Short mmCIF file of C-alpha atoms in Angstrom, two decimals:
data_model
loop_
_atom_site.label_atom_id
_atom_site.label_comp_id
_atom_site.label_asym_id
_atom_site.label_seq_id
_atom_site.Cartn_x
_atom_site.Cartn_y
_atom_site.Cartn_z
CA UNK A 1 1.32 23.08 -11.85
CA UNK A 2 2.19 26.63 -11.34
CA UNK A 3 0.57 28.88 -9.27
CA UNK A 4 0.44 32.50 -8.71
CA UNK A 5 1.84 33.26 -5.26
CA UNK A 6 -0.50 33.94 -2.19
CA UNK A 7 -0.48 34.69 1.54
CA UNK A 8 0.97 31.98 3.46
CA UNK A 9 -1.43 29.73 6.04
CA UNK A 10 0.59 30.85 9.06
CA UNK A 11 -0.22 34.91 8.06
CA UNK A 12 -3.58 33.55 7.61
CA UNK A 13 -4.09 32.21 10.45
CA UNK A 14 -2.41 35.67 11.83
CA UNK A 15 -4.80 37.75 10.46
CA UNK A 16 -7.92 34.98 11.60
CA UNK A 17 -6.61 35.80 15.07
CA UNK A 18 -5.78 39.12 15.23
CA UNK A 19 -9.21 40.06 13.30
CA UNK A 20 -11.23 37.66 16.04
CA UNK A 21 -9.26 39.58 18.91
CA UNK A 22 -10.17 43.00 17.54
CA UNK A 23 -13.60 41.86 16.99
CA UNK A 24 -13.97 40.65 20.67
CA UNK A 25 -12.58 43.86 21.60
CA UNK A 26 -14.78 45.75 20.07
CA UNK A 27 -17.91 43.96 21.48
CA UNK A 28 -16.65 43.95 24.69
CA UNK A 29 -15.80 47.92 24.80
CA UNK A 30 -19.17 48.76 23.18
CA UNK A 31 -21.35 46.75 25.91
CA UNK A 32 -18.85 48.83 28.77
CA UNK A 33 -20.00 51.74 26.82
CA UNK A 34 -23.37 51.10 26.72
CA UNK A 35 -23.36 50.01 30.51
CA UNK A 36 -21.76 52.88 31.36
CA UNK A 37 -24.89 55.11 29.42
CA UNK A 38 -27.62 53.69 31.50
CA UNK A 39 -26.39 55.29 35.07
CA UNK A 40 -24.97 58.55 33.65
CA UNK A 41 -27.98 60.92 32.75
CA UNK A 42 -27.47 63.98 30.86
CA UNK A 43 -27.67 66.96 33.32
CA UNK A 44 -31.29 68.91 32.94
CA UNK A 45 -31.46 72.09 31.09
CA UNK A 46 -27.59 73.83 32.19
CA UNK A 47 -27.74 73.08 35.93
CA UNK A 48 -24.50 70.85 36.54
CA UNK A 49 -24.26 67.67 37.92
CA UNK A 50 -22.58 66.55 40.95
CA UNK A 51 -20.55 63.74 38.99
CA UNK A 52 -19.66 62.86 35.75
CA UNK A 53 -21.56 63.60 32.44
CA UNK A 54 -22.10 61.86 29.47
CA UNK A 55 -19.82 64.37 27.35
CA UNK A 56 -16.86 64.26 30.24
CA UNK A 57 -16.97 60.10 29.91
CA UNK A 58 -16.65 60.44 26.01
CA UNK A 59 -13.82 62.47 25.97
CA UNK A 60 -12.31 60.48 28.83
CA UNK A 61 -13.06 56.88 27.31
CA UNK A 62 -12.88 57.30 23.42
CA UNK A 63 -9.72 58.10 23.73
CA UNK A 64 -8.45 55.20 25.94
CA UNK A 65 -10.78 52.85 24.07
CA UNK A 66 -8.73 53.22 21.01
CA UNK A 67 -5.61 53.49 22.77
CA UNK A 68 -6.70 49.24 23.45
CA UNK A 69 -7.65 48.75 20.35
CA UNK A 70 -4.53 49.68 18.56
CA UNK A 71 -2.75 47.36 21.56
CA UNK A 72 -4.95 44.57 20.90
CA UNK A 73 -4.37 44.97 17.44
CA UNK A 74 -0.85 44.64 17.72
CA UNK A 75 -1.22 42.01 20.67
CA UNK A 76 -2.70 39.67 17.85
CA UNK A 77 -0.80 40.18 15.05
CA UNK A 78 1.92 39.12 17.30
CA UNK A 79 0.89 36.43 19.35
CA UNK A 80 -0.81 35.13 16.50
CA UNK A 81 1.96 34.94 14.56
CA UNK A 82 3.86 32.81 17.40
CA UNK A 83 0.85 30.99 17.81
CA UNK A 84 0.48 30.40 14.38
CA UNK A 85 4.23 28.92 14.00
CA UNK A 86 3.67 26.56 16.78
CA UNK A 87 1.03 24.94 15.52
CA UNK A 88 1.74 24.68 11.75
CA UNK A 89 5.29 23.34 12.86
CA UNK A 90 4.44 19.88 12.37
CA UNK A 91 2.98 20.67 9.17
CA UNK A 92 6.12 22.22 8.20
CA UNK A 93 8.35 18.66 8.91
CA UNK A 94 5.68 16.80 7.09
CA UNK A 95 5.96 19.34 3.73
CA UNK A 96 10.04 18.66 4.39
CA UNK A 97 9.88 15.22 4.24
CA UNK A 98 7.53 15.10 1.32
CA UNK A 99 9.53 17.23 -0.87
CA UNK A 100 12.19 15.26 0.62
CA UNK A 101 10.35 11.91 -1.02
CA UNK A 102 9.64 13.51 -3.74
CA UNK A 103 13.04 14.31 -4.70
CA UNK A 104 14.17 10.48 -4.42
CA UNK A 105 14.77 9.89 -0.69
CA UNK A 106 12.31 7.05 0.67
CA UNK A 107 14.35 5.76 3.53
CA UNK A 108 13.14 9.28 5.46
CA UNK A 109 10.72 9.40 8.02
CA UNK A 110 8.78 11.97 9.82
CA UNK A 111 8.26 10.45 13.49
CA UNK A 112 6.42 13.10 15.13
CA UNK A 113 6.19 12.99 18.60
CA UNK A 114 3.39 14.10 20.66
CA UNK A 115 0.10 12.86 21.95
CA UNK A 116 -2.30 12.05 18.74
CA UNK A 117 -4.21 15.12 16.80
CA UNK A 118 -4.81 15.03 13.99
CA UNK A 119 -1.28 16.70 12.50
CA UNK A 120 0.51 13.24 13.83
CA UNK A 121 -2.29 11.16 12.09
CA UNK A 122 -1.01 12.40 9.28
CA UNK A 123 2.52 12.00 9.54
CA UNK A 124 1.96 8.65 10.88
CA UNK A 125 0.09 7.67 7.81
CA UNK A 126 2.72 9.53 5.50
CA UNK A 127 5.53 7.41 7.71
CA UNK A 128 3.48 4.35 6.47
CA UNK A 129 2.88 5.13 3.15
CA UNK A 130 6.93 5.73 2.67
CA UNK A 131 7.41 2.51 4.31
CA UNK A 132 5.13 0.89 1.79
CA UNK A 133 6.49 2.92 -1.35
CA UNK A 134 9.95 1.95 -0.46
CA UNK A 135 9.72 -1.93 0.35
CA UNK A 136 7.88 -2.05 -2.76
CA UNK A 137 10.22 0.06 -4.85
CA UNK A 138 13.10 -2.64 -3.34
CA UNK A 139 11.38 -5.30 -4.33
CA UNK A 140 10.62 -4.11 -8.25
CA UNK A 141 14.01 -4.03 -8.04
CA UNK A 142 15.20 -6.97 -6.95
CA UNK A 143 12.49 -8.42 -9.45
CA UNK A 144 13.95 -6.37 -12.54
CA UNK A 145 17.58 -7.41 -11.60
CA UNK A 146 16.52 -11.14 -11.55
CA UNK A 147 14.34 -11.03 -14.19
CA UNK A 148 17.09 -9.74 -16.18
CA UNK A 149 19.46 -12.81 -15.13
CA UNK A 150 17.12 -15.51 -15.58
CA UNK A 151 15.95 -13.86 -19.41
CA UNK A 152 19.76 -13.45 -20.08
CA UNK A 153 19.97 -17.36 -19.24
CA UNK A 154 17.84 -18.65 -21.97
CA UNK A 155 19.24 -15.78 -24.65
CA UNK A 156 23.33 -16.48 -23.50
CA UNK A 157 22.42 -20.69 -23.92
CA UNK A 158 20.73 -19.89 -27.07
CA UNK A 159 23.83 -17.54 -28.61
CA UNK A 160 26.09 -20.47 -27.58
CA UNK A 161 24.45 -23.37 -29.49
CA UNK A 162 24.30 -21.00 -32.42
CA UNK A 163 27.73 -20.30 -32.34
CA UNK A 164 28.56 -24.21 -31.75
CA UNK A 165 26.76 -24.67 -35.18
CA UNK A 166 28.30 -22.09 -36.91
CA UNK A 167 32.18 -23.62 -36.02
CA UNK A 168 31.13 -26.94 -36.17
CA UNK A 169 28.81 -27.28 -39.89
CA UNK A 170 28.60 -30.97 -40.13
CA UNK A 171 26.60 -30.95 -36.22
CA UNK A 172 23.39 -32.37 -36.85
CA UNK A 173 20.42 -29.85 -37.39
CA UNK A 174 17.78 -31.91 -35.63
CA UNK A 175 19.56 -31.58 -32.54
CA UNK A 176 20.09 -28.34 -32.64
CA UNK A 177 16.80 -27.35 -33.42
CA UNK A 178 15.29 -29.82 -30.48
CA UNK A 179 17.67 -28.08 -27.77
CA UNK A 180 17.41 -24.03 -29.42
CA UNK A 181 13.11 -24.82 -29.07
CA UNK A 182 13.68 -26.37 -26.15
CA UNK A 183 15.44 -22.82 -25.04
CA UNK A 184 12.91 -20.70 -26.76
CA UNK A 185 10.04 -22.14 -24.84
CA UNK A 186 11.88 -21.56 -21.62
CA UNK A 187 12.43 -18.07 -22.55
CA UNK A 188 8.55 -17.87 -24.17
CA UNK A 189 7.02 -19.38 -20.80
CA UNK A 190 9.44 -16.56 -18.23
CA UNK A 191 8.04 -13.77 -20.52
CA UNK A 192 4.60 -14.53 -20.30
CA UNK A 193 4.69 -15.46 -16.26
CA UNK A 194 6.11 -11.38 -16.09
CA UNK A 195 3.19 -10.53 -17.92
CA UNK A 196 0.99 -11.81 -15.51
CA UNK A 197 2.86 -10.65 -13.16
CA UNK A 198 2.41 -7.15 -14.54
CA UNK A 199 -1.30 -7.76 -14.51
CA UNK A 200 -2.11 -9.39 -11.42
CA UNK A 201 -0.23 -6.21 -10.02
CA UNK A 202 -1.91 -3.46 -11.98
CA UNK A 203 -5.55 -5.41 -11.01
CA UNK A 204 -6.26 -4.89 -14.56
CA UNK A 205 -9.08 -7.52 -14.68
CA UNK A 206 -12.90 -7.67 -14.63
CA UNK A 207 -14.48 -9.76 -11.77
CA UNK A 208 -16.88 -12.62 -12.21
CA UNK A 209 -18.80 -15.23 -10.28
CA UNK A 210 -16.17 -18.11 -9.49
CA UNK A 211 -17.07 -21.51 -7.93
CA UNK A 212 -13.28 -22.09 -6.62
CA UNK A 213 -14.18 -25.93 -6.42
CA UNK A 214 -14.72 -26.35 -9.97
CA UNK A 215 -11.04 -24.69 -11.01
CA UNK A 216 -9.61 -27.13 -8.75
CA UNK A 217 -11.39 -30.00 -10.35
CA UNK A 218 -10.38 -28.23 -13.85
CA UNK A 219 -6.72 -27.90 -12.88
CA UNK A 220 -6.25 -31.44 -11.29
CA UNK A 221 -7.91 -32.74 -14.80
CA UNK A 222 -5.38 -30.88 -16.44
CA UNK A 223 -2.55 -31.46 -14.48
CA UNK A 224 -3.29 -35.37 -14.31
CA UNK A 225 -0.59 -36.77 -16.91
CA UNK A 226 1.76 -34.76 -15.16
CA UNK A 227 0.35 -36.57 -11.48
CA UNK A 228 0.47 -40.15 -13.19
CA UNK A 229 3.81 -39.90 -14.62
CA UNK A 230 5.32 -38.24 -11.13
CA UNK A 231 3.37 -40.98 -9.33
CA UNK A 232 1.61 -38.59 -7.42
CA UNK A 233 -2.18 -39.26 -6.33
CA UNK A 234 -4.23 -36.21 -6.26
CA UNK A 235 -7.56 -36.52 -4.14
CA UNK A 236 -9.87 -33.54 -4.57
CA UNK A 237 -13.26 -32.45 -1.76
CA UNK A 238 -14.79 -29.98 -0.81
CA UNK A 239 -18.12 -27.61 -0.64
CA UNK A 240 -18.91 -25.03 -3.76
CA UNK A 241 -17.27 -21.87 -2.90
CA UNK A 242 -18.65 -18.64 -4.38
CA UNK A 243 -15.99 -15.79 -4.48
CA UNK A 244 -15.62 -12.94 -6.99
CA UNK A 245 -12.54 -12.32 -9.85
CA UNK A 246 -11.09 -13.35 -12.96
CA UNK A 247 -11.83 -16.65 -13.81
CA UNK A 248 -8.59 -17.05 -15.64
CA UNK A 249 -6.39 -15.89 -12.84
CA UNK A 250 -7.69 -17.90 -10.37
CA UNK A 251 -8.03 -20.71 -12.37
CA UNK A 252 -3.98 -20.08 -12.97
CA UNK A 253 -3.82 -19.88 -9.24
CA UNK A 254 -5.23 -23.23 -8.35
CA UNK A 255 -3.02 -24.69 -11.61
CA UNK A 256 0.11 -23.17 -10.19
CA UNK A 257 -0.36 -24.39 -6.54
CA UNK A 258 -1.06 -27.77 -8.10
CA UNK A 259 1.74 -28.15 -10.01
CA UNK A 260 3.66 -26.81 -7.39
CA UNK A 261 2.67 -29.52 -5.01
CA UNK A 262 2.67 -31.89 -7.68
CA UNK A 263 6.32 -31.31 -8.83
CA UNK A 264 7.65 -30.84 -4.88
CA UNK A 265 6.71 -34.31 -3.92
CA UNK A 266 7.66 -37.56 -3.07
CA UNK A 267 8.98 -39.52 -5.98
CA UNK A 268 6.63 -42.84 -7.04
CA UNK A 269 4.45 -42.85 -3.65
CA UNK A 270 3.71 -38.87 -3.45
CA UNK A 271 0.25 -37.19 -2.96
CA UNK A 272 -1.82 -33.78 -2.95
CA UNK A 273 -4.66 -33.02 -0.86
CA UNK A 274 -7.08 -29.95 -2.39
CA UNK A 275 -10.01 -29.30 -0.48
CA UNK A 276 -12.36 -26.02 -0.79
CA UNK A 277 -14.46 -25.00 2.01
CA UNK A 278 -16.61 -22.03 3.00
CA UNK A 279 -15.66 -20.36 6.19
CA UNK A 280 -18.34 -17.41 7.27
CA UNK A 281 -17.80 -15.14 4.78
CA UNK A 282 -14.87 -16.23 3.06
CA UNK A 283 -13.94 -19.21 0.60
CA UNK A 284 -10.98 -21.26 1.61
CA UNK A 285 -8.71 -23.35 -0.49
CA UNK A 286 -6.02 -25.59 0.71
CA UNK A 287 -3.67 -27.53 -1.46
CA UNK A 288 -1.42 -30.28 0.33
CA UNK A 289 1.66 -32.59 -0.37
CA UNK A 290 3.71 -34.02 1.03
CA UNK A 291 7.50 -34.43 0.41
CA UNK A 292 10.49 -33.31 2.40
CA UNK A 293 10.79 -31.73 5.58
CA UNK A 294 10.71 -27.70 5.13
CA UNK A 295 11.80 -24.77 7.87
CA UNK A 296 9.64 -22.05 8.88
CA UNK A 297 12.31 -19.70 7.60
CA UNK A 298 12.58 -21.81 4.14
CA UNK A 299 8.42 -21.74 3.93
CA UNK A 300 8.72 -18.14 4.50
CA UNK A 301 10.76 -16.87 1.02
CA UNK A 302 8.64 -19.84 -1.08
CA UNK A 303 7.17 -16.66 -2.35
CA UNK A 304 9.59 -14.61 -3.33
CA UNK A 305 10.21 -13.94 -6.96
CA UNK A 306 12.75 -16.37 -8.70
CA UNK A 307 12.74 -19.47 -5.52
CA UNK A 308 13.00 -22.53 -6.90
CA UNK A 309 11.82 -25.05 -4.16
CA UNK A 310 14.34 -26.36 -1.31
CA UNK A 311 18.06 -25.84 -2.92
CA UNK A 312 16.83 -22.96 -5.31
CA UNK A 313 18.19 -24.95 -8.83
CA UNK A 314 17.07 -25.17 -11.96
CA UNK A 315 15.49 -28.72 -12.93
CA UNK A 316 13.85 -30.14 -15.83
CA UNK A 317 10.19 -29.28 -13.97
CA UNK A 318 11.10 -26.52 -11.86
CA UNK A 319 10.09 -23.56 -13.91
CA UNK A 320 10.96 -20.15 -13.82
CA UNK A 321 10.58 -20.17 -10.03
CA UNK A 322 7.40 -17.19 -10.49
CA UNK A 323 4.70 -20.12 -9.22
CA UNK A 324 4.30 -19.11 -5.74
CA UNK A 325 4.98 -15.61 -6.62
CA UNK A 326 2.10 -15.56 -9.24
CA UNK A 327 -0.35 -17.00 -6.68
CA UNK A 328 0.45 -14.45 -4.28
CA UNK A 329 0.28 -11.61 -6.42
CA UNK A 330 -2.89 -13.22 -7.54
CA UNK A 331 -4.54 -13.37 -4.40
CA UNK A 332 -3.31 -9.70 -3.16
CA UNK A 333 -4.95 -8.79 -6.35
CA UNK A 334 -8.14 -10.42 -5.19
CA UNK A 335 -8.33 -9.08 -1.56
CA UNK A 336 -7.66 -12.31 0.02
CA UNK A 337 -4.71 -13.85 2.02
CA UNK A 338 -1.94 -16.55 1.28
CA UNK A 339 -0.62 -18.93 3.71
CA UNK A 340 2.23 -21.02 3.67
CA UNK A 341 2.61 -23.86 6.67
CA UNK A 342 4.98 -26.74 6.75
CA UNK A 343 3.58 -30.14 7.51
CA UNK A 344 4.16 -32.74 10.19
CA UNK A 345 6.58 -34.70 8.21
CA UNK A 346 6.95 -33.43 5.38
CA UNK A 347 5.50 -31.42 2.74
CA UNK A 348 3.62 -28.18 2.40
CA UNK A 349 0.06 -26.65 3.21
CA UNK A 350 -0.85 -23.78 1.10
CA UNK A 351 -4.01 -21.99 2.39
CA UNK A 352 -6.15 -19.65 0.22
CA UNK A 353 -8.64 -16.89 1.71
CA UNK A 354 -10.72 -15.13 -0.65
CA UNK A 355 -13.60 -13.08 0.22
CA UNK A 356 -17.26 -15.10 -0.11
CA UNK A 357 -19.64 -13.88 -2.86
CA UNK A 358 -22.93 -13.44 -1.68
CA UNK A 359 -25.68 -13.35 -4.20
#
């Protein structure tokens, strides 16, 4: 927006100072003056004093009096200016570095030194808010550049089979068509997981009265064929837990952390634990399986965008690797916490904090 141009803060302050100064001297030379008045009388009639008279103190002090004003004058305009400089100097680094971030640069940082006022609050905060804008400017893109390679999967497989058909005309169209919407579904089921994505991000949602324990009882009925035919046993408990959001995200959330643990698991003899608990004023959820033995360091980048559990490969149940990224975008979204813990022998413990609704 433009703006018409105007004195700058530091001849502002200048003026503050110097005006203040003259004002103080003014007071002060007016109560010498007046001091002065009450223990020189004016001489009786035209005899003469034996001292000083009113008139001979005017012309001797008037003169002298403005004499310091005119120095104070200058005395503040000046050492107001310096004064003025000093302290607006870290103001002037934090204006450099924003103009700095705003033409691009994000890796810059102010680090004032100094004990804390509140000039280094600032820049401290600004410090922090760059360090936030830029980790999560890396990761959009990190997430655009593998969103791009796992949507170019789908579309290169897709362009292949079609140009398989085209050179090879007596290929059977049933197969074809089985494997091409076998593709598109793929590509259908990444699209929509960056739309939630998108969402979950923006917190473009309406919040709602949620019982947490029901959505795990809903997403372990749905999930169940899946259980069975992994041979997985899923044992659900817990309390009700009140919390507040959008039923259909968290609903997603529980269904993703089930399916995660359901899919991650022990082949024939696996199982997942999903309890929900209240703890003071927040509603817990833990989901549980076991399977094999994970790192600290592997549990830790389970979140990222695009993991696919221990070896990071595509498998016939192993998605578009968005689950665990989805849940924690999720429960950012919903002012809670996400924790990821490996288990004594094997597996993975998944803990939920959301805050408690109280009605």
């Amino acid at each position: 927006m433009a703006r018409r141009p105007g004195l700058s803060v530091r001849m502002k302050l200048t003026l503050s100072y110097a005006g203040f100064l003259m004002v103080a001297g003014v007071l002060l030379l007016g109560a010498v003056w007046v001091f002065l008045l009450r223990y020189v009388p004016d001489p009786p009639g035209h005899r003469p004093l034996m001292g000083p008279t009113r008139y001979a103190l005017q012309v001797a002090f008037f003169p002298r009096a403005a004499q310091v004003m005119v120095f104070l004058l200058v005395f503040g305009l000046i050492g107001g200016w310096i004064l003025a400089g000093r302290m607006l100097a870290p103001l002037a680094r934090i204006t450099a570095a924003t103009r700095r971030a705003a033409s691009g640069s994000l890796s810059h940082r102010i680090e004032l030194e100094g004990r804390s006022d509140e000039f280094r609050e600032l820049a401290d905060s600004f410090d922090a808010m760059l360090a936030r804008i830029e980790a999560d400017v890396a990761e959009q893109q990190r997430f655009a550049a593998n969103a791009s390679h796992e949507l170019r999967t789908p579309l290169a497989i897709m362009q292949t089979l079609l140009d398989v058909a085209r050179s090879d005309p007596g290929r059977r169209a049933g197969e074809l068509d089985d494997r091409l919407r076998a593709v598109n579904g793929r590509a259908i089921e990444l699209t929509e997981a960056l739309l939630l994505l998108s969402r979950t991000d923006q917190r473009v949602f309406t919040r709602e009265a949620v019982d947490l324990s029901l959505l795990a009882e809903e997403a372990g009925e749905t999930l169940l064929p899946l259980a069975e035919k992994n041979g997985v046993r899923v044992v659900t408990t817990g309390d009700v837990t009140p919390t507040l959001g959008s039923p259909a995200l968290l609903l997603q959330l529980t269904t993703n952390l089930l399916h995660n643990a359901i899919v991650h698991n022990r082949p024939a003899d696996g199982t997942v634990l999903v309890r929900t608990a209240v703890d003071g004023g927040s509603v817990v959820l833990t989901v549980e399986n076991t399977g094999d033995v994970l790192g600290r360091q592997l549990v830790a980048t389970l979140t990222e965008r695009f993991t696919r559990g221990t070896a990071r490969v595509h498998t016939d149940q192993a998605g578009a690797g968005l689950g665990l990224a989805i849940v924690k975008s999720i429960v950012r979204a919903h002012d809670g916490t996400l924790r990821l813990d490996p288990r004594d022998g094997g597996g993975l413990r998944v803990t939920v904090r959301l805050p408690r609704d109280r009605p």
